[in-house]
PDB file of C-alpha atoms in Angstrom:
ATOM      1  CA  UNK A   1      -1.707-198.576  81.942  1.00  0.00           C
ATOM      2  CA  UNK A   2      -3.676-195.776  83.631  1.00  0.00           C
ATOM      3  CA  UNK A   3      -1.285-192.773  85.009  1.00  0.00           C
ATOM      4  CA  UNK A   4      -3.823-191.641  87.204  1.00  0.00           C
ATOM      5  CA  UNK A   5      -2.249-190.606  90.991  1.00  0.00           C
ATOM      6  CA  UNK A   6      -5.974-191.800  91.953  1.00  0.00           C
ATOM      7  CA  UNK A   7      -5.584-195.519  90.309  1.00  0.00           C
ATOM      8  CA  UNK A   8      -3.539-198.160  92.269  1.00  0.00           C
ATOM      9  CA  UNK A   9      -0.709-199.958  90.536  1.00  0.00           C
ATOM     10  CA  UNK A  10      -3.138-203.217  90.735  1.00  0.00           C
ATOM     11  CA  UNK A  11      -6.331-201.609  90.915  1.00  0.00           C
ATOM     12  CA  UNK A  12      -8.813-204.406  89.165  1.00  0.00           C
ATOM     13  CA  UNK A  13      -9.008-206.740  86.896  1.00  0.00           C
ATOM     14  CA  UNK A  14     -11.713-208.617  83.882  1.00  0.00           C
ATOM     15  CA  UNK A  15     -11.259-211.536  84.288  1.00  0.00           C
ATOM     16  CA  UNK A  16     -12.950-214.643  82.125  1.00  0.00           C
ATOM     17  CA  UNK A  17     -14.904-217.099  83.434  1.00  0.00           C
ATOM     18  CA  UNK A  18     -18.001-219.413  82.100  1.00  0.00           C
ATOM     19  CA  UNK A  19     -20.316-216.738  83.229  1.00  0.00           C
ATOM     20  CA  UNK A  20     -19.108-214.133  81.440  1.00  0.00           C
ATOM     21  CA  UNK A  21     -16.300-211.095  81.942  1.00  0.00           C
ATOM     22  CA  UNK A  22     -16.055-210.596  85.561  1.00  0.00           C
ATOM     23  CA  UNK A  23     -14.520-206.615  87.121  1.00  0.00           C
ATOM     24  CA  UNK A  24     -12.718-207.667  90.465  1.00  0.00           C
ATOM     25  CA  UNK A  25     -11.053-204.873  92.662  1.00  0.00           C
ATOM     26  CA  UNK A  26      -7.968-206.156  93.704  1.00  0.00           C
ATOM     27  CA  UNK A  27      -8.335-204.180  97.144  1.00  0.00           C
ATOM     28  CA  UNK A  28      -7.929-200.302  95.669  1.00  0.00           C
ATOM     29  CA  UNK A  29      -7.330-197.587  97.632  1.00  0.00           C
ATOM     30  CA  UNK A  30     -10.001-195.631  96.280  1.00  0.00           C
ATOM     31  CA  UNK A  31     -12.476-198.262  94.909  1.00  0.00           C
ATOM     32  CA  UNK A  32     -13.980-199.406  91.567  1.00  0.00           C
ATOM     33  CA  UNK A  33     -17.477-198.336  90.999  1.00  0.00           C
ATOM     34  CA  UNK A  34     -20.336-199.259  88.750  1.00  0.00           C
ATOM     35  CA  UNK A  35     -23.766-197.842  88.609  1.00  0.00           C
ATOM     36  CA  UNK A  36     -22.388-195.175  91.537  1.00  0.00           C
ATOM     37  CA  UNK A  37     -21.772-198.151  93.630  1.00  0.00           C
ATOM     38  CA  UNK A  38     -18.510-199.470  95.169  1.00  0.00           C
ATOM     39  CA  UNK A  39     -17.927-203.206  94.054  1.00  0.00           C
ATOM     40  CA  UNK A  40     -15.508-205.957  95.003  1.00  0.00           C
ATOM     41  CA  UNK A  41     -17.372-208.032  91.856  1.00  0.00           C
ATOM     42  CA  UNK A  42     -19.281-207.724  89.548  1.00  0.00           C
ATOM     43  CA  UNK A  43     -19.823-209.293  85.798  1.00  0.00           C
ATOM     44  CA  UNK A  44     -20.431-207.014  82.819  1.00  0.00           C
ATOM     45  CA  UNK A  45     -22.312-206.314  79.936  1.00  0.00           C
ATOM     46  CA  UNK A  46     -21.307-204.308  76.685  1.00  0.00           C
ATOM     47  CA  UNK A  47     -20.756-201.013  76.501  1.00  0.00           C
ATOM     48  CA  UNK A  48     -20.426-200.815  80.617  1.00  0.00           C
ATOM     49  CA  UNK A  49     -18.554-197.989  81.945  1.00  0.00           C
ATOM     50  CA  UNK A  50     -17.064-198.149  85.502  1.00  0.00           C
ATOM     51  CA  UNK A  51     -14.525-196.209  87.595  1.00  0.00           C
ATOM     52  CA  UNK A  52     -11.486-196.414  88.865  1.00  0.00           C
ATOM     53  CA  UNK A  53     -10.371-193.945  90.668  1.00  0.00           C
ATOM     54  CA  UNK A  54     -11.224-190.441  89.217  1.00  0.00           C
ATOM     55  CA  UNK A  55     -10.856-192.050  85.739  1.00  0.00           C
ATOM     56  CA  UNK A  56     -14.304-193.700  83.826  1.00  0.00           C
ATOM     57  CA  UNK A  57     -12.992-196.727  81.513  1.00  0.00           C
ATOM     58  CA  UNK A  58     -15.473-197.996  78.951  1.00  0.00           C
ATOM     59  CA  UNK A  59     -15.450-202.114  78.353  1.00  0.00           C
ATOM     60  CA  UNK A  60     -16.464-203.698  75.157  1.00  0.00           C
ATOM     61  CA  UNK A  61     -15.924-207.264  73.679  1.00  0.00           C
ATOM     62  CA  UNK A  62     -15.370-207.929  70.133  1.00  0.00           C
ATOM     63  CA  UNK A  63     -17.232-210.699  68.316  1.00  0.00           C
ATOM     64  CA  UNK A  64     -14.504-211.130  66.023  1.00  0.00           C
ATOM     65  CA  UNK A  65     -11.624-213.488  67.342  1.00  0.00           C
ATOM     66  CA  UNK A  66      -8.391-211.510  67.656  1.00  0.00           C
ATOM     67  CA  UNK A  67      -5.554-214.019  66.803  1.00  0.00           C
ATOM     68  CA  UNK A  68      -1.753-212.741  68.063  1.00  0.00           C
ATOM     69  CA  UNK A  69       1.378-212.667  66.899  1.00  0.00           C
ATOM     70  CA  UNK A  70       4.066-215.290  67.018  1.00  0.00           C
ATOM     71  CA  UNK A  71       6.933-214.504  68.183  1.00  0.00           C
ATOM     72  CA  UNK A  72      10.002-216.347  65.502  1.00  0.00           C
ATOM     73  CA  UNK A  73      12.112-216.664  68.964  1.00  0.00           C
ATOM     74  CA  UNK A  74      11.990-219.692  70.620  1.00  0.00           C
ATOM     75  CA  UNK A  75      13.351-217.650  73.747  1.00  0.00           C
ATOM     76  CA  UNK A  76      13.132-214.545  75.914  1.00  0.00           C
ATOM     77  CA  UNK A  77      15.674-214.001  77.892  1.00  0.00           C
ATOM     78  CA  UNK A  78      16.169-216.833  80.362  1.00  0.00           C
ATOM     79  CA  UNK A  79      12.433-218.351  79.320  1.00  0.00           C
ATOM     80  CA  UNK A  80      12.561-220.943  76.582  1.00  0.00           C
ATOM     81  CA  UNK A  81       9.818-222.457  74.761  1.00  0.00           C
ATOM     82  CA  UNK A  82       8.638-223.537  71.229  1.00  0.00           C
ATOM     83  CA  UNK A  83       4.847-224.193  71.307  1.00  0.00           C
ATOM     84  CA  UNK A  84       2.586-221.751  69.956  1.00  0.00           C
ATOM     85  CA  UNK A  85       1.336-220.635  73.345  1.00  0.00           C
ATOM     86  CA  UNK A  86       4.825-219.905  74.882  1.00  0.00           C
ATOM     87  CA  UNK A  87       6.184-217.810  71.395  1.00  0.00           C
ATOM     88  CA  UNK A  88       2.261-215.780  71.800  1.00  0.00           C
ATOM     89  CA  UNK A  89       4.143-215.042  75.081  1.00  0.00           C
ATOM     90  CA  UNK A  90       7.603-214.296  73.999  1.00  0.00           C
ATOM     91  CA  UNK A  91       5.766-211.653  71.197  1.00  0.00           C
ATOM     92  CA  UNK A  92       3.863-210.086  74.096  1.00  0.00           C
ATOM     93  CA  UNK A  93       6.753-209.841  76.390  1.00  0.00           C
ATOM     94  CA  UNK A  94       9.127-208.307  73.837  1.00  0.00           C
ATOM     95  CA  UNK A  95       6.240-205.183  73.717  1.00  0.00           C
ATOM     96  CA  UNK A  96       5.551-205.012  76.961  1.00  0.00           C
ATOM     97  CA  UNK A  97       9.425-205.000  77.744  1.00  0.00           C
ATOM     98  CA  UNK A  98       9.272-201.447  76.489  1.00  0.00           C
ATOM     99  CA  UNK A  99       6.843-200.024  79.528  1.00  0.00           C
ATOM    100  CA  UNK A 100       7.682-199.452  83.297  1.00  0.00           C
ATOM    101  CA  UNK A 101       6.242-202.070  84.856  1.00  0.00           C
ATOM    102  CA  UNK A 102       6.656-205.140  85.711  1.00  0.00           C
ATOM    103  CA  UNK A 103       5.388-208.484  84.739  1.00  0.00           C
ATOM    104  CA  UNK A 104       5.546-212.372  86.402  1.00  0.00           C
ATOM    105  CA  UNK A 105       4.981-215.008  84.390  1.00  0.00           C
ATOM    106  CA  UNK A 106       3.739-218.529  85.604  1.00  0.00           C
ATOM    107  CA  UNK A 107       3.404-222.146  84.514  1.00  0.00           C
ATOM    108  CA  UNK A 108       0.736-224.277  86.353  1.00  0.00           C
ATOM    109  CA  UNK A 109       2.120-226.733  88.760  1.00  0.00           C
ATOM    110  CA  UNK A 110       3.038-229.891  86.492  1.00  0.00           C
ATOM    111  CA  UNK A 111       3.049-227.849  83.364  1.00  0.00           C
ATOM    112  CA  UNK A 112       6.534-226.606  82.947  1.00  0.00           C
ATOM    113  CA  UNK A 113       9.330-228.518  81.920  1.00  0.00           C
ATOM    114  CA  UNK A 114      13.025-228.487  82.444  1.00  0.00           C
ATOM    115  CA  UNK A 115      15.311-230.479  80.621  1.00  0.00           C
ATOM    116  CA  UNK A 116      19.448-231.310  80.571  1.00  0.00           C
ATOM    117  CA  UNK A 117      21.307-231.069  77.850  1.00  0.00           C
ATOM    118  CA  UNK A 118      22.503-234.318  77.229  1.00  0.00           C
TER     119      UNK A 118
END
């Protein structure tokens, strides 16, 4: 999180895709740049700085996999779940709770479940 007045609340994003990490501006008010030009895309390398805003932010990739930690709830607050993937979540959420923002979370159409109790 980037307390810059000169960043917007969702100013970009990296996102992953086959072809490698991918900057996106998510329609800034001031712009993302790279190489002193304003993008709307762009994919990049290591060690690339850009700008957002007034502020330069370096991006690097680690070679080494970076494995997270499971949350021992099976729950956060009203979102229930057991697999690895959802308690990775839960973990995340519970430190993220602590900031001033705010965060949606998603299932993909056909992937989340409700049941009854019986």
């Amino acid at each position: 999180m980037l307390s810059d007045p000169t960043v917007s609340r969702h100013h970009c994003a990296i996102r992953v895709s086959p072809r490698g990490f991918q900057l996106v501006d998510l329609g800034s008010t001031n712009g993302t740049w790279l190489a002193g030009f304003r993008i709307d895309s762009a994919y990049l390398k290591p060690a690339t700085t850009f700008r957002v805003g007034s502020m330069s932010v370096r991006f690097d990739w680690l070679d080494d996999e970076i494995r997270e930690e499971l949350s021992a709830d099976d729950r956060f607050g009203d979102a229930l779940g057991q697999s690895p993937a959802m308690r990775r979540i839960f973990a995340m959420a519970a430190k993220v709770a602590a900031a001033d923002i705010t965060v949606l979370l998603e299932a993909r159409p056909g992937r989340a479940r409700a049941c009854s109790p019986i």
